[in-house]
mmCIF file of C-alpha atoms (C1' of nucleotides) in Angstrom:
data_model
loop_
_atom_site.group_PDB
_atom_site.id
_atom_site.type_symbol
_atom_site.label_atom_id
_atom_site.label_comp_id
_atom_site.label_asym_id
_atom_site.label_seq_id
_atom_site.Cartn_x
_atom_site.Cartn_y
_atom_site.Cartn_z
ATOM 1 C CA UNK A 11 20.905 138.580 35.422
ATOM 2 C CA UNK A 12 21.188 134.696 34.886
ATOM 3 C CA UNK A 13 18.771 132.611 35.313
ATOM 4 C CA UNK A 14 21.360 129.747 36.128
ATOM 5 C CA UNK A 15 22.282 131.160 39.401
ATOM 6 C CA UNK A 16 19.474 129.814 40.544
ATOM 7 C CA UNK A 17 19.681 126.285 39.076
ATOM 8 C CA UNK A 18 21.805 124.089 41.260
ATOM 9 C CA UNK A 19 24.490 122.207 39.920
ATOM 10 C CA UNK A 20 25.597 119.023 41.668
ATOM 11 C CA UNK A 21 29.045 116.722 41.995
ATOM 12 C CA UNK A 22 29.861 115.650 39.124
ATOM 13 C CA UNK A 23 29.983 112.093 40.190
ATOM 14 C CA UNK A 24 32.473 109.574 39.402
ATOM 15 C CA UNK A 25 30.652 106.645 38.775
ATOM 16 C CA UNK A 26 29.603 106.574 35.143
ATOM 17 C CA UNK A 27 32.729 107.545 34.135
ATOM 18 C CA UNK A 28 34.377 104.522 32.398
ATOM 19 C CA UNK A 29 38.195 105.069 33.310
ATOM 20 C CA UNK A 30 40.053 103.139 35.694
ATOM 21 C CA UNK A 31 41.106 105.274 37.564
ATOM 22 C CA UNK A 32 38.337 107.027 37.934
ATOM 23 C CA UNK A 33 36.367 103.792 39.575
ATOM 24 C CA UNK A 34 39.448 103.603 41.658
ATOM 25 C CA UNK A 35 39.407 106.922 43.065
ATOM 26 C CA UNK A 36 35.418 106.462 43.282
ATOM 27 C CA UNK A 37 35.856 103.001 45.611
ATOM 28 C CA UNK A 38 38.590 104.346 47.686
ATOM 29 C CA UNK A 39 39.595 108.210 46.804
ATOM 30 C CA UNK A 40 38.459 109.235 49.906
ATOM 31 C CA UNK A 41 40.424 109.678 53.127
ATOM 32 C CA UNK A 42 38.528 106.903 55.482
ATOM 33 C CA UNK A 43 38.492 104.563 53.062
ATOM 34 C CA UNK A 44 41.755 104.253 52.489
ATOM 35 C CA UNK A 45 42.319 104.105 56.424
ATOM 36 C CA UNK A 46 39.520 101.701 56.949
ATOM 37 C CA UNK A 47 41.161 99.303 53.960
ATOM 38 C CA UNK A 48 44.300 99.600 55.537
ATOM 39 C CA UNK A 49 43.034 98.230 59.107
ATOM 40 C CA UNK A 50 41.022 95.670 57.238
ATOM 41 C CA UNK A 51 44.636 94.626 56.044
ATOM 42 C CA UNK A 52 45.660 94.596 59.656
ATOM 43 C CA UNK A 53 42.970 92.470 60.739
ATOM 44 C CA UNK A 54 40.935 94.529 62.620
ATOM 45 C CA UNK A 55 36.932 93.613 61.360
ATOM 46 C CA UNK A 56 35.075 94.953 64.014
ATOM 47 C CA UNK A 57 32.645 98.161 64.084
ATOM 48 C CA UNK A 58 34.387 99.917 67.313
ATOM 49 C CA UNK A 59 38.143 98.976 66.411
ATOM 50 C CA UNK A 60 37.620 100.585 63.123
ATOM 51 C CA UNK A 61 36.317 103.907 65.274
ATOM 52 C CA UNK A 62 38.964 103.441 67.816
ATOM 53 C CA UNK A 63 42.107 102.949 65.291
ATOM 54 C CA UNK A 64 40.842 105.913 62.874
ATOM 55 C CA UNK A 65 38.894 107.976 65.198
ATOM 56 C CA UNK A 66 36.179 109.000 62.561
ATOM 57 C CA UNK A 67 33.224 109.454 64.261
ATOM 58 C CA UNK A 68 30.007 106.824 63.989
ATOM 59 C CA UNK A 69 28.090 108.034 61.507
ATOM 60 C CA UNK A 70 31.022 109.280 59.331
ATOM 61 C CA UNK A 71 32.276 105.479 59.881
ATOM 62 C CA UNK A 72 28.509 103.458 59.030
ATOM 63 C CA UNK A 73 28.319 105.258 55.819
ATOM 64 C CA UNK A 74 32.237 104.317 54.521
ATOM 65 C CA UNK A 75 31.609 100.955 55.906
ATOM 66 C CA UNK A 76 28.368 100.742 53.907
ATOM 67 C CA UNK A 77 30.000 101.836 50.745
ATOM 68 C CA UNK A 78 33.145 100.152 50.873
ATOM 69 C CA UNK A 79 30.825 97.168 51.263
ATOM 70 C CA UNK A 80 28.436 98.006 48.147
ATOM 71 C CA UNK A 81 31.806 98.530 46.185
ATOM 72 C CA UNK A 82 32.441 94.982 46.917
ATOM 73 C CA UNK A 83 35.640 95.885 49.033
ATOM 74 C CA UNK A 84 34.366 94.247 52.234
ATOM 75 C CA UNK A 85 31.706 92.046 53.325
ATOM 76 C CA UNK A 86 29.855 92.167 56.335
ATOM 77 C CA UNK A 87 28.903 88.998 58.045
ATOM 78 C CA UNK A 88 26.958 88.501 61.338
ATOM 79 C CA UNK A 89 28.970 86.425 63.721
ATOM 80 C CA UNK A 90 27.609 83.683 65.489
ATOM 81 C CA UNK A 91 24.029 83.248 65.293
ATOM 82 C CA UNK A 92 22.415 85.828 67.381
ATOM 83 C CA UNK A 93 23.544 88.601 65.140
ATOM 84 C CA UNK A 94 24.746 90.366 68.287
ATOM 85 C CA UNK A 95 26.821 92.401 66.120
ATOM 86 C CA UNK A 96 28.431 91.399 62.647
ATOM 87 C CA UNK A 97 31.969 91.693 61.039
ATOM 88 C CA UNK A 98 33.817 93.432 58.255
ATOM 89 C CA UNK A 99 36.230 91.333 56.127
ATOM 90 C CA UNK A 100 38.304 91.671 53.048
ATOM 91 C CA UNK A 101 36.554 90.391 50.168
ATOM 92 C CA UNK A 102 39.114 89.109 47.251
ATOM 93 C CA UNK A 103 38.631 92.031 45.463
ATOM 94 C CA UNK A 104 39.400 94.140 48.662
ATOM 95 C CA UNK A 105 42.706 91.519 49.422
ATOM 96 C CA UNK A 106 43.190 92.570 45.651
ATOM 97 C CA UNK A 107 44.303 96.112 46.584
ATOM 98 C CA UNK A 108 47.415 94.917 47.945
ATOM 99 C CA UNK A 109 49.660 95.743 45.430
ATOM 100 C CA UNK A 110 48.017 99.421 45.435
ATOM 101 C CA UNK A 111 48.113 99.792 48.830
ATOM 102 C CA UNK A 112 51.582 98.394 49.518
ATOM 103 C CA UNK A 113 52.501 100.479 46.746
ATOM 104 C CA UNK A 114 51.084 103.676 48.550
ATOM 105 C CA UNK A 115 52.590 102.587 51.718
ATOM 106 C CA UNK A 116 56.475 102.964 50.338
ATOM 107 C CA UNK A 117 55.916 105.973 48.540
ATOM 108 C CA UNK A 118 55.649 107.563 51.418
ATOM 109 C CA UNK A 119 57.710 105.662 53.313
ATOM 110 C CA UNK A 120 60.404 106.963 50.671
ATOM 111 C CA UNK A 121 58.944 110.495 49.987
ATOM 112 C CA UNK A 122 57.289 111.450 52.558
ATOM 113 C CA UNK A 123 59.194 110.751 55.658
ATOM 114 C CA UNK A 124 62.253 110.820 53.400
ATOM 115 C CA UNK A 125 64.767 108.242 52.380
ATOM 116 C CA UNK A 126 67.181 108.007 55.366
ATOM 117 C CA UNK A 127 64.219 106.039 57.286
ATOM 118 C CA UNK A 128 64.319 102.592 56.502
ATOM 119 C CA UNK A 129 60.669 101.186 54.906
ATOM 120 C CA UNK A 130 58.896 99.884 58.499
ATOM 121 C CA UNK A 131 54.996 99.535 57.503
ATOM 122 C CA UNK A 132 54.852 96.026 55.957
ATOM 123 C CA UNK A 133 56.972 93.490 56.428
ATOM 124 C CA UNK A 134 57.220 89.869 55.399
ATOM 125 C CA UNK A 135 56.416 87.747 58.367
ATOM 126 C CA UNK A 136 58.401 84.640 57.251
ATOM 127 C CA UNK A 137 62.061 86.695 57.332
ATOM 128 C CA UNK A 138 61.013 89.410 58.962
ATOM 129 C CA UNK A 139 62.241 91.597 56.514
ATOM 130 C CA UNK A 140 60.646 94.648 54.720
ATOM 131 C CA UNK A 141 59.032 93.899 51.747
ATOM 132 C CA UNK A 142 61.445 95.522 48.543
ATOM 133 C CA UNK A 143 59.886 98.408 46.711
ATOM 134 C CA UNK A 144 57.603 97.519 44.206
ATOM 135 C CA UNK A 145 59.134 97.739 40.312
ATOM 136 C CA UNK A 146 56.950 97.879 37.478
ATOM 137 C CA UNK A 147 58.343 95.907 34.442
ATOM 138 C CA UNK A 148 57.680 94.692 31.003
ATOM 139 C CA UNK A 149 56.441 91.458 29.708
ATOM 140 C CA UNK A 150 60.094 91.002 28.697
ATOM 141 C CA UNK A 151 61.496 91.318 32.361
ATOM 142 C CA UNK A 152 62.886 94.856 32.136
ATOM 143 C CA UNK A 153 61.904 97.589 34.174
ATOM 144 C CA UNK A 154 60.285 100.613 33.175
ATOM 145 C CA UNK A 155 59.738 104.137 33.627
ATOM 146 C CA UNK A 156 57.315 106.304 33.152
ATOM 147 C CA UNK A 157 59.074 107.645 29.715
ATOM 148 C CA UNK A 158 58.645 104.028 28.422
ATOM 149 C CA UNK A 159 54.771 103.758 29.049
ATOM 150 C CA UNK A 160 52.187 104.784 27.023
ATOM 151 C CA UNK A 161 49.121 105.405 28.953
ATOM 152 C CA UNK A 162 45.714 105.018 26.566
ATOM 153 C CA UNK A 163 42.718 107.031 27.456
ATOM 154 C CA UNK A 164 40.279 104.202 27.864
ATOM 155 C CA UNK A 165 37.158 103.527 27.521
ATOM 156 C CA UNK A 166 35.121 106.771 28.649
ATOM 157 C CA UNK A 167 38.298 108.837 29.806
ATOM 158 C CA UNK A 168 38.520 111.822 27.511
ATOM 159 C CA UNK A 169 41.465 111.628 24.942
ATOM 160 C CA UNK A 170 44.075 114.480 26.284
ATOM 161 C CA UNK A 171 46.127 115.490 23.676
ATOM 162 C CA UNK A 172 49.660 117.637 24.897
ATOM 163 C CA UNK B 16 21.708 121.320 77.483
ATOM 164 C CA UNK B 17 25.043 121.018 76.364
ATOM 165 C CA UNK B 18 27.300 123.968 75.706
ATOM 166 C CA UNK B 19 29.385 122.063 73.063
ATOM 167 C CA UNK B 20 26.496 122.463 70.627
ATOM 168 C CA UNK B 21 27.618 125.696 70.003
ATOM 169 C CA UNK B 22 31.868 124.438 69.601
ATOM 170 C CA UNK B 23 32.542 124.059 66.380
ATOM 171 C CA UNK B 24 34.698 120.782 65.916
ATOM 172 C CA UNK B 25 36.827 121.067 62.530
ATOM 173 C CA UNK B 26 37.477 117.827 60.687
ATOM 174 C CA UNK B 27 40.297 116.070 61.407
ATOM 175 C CA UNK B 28 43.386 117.031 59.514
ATOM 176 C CA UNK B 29 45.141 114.187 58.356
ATOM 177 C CA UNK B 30 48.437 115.822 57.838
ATOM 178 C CA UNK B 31 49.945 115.707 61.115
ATOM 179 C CA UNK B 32 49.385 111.788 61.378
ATOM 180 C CA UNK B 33 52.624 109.611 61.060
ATOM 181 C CA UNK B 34 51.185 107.056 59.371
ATOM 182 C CA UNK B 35 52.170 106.274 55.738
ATOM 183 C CA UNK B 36 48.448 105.703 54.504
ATOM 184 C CA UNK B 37 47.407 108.864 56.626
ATOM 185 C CA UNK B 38 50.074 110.862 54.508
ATOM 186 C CA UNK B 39 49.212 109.372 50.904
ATOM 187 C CA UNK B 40 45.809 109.603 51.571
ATOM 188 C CA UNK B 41 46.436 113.290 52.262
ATOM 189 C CA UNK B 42 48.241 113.787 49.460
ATOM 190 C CA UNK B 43 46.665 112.260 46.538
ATOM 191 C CA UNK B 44 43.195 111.014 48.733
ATOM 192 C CA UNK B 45 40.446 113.036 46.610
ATOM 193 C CA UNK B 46 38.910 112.112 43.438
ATOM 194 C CA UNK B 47 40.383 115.212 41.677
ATOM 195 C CA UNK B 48 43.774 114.332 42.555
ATOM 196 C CA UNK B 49 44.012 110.729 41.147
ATOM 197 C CA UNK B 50 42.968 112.107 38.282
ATOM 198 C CA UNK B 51 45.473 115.106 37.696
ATOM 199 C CA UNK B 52 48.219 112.799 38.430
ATOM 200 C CA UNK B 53 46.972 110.654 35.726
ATOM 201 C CA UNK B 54 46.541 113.176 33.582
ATOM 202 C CA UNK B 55 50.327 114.304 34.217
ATOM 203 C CA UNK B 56 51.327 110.671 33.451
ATOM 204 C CA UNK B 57 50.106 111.147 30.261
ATOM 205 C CA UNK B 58 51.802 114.198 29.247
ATOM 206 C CA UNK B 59 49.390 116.420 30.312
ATOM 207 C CA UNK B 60 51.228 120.040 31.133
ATOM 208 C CA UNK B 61 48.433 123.319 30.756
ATOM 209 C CA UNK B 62 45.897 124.428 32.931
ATOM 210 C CA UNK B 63 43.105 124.101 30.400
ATOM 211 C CA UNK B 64 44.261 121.064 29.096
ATOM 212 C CA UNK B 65 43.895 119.954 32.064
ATOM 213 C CA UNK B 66 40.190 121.514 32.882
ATOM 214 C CA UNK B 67 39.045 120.066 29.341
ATOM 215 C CA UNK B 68 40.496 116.159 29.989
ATOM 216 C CA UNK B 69 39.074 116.515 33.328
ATOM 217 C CA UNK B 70 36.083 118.699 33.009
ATOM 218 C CA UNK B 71 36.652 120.275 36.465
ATOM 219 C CA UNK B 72 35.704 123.443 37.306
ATOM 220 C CA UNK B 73 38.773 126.120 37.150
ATOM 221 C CA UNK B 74 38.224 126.821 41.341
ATOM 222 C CA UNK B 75 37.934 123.389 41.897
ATOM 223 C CA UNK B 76 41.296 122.409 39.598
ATOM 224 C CA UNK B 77 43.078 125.568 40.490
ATOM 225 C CA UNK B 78 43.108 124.568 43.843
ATOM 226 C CA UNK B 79 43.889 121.119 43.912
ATOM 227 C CA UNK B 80 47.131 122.341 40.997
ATOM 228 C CA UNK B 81 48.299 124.457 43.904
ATOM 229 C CA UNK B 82 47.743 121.570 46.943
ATOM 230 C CA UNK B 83 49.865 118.869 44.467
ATOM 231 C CA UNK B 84 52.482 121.848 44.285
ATOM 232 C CA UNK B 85 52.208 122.470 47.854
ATOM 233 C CA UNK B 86 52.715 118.413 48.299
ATOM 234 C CA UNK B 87 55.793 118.206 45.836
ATOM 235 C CA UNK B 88 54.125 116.263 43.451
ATOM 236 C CA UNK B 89 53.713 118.695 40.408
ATOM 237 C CA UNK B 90 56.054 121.649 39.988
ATOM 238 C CA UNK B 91 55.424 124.566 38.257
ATOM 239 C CA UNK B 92 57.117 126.621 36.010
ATOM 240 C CA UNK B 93 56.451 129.216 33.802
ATOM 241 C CA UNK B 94 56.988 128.833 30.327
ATOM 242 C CA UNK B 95 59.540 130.813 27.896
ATOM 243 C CA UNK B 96 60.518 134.410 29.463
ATOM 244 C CA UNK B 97 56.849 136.221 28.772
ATOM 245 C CA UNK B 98 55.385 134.453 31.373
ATOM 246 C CA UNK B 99 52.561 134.265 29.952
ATOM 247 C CA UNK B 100 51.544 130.873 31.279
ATOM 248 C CA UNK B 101 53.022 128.272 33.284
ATOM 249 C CA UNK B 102 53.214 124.314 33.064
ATOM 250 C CA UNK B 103 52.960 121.373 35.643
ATOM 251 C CA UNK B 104 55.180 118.709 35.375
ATOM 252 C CA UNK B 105 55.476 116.080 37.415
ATOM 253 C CA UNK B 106 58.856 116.183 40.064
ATOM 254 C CA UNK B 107 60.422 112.793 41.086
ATOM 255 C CA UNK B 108 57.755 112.386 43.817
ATOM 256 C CA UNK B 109 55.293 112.679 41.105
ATOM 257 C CA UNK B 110 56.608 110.103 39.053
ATOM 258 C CA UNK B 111 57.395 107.776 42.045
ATOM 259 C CA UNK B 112 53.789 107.418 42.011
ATOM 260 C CA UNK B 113 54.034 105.082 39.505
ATOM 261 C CA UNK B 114 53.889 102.272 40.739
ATOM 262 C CA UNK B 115 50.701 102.959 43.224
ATOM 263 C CA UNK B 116 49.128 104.204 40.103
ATOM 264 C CA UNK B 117 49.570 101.550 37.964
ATOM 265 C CA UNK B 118 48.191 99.100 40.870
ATOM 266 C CA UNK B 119 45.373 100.916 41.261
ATOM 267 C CA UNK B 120 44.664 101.095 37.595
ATOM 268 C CA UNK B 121 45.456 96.864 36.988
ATOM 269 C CA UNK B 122 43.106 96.763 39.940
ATOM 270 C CA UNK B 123 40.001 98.126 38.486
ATOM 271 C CA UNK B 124 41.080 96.888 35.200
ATOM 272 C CA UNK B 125 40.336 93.218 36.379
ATOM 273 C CA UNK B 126 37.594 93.700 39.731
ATOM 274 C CA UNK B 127 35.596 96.649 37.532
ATOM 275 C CA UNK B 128 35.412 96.101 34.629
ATOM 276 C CA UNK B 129 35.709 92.065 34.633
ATOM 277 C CA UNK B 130 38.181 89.605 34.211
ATOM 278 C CA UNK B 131 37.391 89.300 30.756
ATOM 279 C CA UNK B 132 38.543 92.407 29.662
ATOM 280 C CA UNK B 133 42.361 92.810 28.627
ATOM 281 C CA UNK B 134 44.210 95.300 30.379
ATOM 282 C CA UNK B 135 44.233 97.951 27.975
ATOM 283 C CA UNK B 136 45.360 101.478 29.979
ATOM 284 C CA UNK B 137 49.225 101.593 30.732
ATOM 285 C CA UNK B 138 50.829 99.768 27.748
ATOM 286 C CA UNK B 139 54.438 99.723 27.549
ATOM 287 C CA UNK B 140 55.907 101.720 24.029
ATOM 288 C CA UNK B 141 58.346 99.571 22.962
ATOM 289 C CA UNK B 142 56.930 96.690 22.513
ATOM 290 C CA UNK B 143 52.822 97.681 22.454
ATOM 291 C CA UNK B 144 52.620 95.040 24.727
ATOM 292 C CA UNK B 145 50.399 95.231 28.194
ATOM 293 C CA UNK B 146 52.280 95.456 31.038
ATOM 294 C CA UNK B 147 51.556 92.401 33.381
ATOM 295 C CA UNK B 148 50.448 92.887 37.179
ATOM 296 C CA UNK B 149 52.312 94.013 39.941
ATOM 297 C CA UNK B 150 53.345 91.457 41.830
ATOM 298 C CA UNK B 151 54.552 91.743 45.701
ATOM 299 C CA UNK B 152 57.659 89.805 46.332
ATOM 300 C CA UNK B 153 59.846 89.392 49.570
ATOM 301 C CA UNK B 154 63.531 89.826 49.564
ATOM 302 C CA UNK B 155 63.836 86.068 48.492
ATOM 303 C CA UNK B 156 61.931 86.813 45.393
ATOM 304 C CA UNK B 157 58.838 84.060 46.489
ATOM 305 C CA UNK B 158 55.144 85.786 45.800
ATOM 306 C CA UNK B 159 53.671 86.878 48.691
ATOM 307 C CA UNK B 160 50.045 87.089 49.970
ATOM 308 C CA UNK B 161 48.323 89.659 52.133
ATOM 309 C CA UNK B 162 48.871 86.377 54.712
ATOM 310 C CA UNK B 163 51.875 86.077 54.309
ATOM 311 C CA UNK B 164 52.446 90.116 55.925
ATOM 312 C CA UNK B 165 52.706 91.799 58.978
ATOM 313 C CA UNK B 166 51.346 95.233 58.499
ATOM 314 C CA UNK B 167 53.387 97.193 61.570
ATOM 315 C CA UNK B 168 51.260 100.264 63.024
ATOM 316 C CA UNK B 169 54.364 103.100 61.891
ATOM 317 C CA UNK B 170 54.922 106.254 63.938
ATOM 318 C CA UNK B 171 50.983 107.780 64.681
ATOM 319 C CA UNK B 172 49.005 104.777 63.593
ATOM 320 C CA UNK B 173 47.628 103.755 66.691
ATOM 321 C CA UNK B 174 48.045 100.592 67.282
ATOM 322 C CA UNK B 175 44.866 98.461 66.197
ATOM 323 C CA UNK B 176 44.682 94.822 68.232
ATOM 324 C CA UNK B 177 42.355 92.744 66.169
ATOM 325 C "C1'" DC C 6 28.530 97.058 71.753
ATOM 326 C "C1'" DA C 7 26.745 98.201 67.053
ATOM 327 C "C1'" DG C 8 24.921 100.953 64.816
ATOM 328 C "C1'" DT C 9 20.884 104.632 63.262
ATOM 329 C "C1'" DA C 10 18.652 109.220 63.375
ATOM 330 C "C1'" DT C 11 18.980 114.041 63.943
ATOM 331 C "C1'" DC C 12 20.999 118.442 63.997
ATOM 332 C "C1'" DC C 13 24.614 121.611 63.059
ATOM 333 C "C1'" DT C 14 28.577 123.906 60.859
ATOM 334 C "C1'" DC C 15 31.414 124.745 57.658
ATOM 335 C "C1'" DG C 16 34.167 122.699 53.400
ATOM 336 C "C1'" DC C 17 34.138 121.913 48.841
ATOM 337 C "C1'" DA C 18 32.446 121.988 44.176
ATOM 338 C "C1'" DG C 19 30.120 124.506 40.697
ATOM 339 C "C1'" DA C 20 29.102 128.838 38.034
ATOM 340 C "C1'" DT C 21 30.147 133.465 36.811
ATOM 341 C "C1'" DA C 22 32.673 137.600 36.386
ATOM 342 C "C1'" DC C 23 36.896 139.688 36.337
ATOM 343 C "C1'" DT C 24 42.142 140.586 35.689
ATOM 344 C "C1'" DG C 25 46.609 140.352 33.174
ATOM 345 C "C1'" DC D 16 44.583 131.709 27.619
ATOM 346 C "C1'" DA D 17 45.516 131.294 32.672
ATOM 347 C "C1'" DG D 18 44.056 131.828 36.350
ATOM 348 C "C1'" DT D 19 41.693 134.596 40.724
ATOM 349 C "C1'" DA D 20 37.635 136.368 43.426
ATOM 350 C "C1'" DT D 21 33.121 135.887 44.878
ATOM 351 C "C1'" DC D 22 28.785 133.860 45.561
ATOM 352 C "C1'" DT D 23 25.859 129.896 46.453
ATOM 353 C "C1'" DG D 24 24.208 125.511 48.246
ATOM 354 C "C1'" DC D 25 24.696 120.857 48.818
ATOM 355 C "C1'" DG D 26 26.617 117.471 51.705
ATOM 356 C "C1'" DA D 27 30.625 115.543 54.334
ATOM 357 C "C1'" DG D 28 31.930 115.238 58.835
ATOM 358 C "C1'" DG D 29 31.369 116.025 63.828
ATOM 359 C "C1'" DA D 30 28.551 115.510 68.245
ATOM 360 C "C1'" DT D 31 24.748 113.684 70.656
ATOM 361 C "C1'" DA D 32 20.824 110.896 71.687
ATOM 362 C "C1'" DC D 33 18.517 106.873 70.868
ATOM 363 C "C1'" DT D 34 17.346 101.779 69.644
ATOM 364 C "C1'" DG D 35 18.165 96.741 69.872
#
DNA sequence: CAGTATCCTCGCAGATACTG
DNA sequence: CAGTATCTGCGAGGATACTG
């Protein structure tokens, strides 16, 4: 009999890992966050409107909030100066997940709910028209597929070889 | 006393909400995930490649191989007539992700690791050149800012008044 | 209203052993 | 090598009660 059945092994957490998408996943690979960014992109900054639009329970919500704020997503700021009760709001590196979130948002628009429907979640409100898929291309204008990336490891991400 | 001490209340499934986020997040919304799929973006195709590039235990990656098959994402197939193993690939849906992957990665590329830092992890082959940031453009081709967007609730998102 | 503290129940990740 | 089965224990997520 082992010894190590005994010794407890924990998460391997994310955090020390230098990869990009590893810090990614660490700041928002988690369910609520992802839900609570999104609102934040609707607007909504208070406590209870986060609870009431996600439905996550309070203390489920206070700790997301709290690390979405120490991950420099949002910042909370008390409103007016009895600090009745404060606010949550997009820092620029939060307003900086657009791209990533939009991009989320029409893949399943697309693949999810399929391609008949036509792409509802963001639109631009100048023209009132849905904002065109995203397209990833070169320096050189071109677009790209997967086939013509190479993706490096990175610093800290393990070297995969296929 | 309260006899709902003793109710067990499950955690809230996010499949069966209509929302695009909802569904992403349920899809690829765990740490493991995001990293599997990036692992399949770079060529990654065996279970044990995958295990070492990841170090994740085989449980752990076993079932999150079989929820990304479940989602469409990676197929498998087993490999020559033996059978002796099998190999994920990614399907289209897999390798739509591209472009939410690629935003997330330019994302922590400049708000993690610094502005100084080059972007260094999705290169394009032919010309070894980064490939610049996503940019979000309406129909008319002009940049657009989280400002300048109405995010609508979709089917399921309740509807959040800021 | 905006949280915090406490308690409770699984869910999920890790290790190990086992099968083909 | 490619997984599956089982065990274990933390800890995420839910409810409730409480504070300011």
């Amino acid at each position: 009999m082992s010894l190590k059945r005994f010794l407890f092994m924990p998460r391997t957490p994310l955090n020390h890992v230098l990869c990009g998408w590893a810090q990614a996943a660490a700041a928002i690979g988690d369910q609520w966050s992802i839900l609570i960014v999104r609102d934040a992109f609707k607007g909504v900054k208070t406590f209870s409107a986060f609870q009431k639009s996600i439905g996550v329970s309070k203390g489920v919500l206070s700790r997301r909030l709290e690390h979405l704020v120490a991950s420099g997503i949002l910042a909370k700021a008390p409103v007016g100066l009895g600090a009745s009760h404060s606010e949550y709001s997009l820092t620029p590196k939060g307003k900086a997940l657009l791209p990533a979130m939009l991009a989320l948002a029409q893949w399943s628009d697309k693949w999810v709910f399929g391609e008949g429907n036509e792409p509802y979640v963001v639109v631009d409100a100048l023209n009132q028209a849905p904002v065109p898929p995203l397209e990833v291309r070169a320096q050189d204008g071109r677009r790209v597929e997967l086939e013509d990336l190479t993706i490096l490891p990175g610093p800290g991400c393990p070297k995969s070889e296929p």
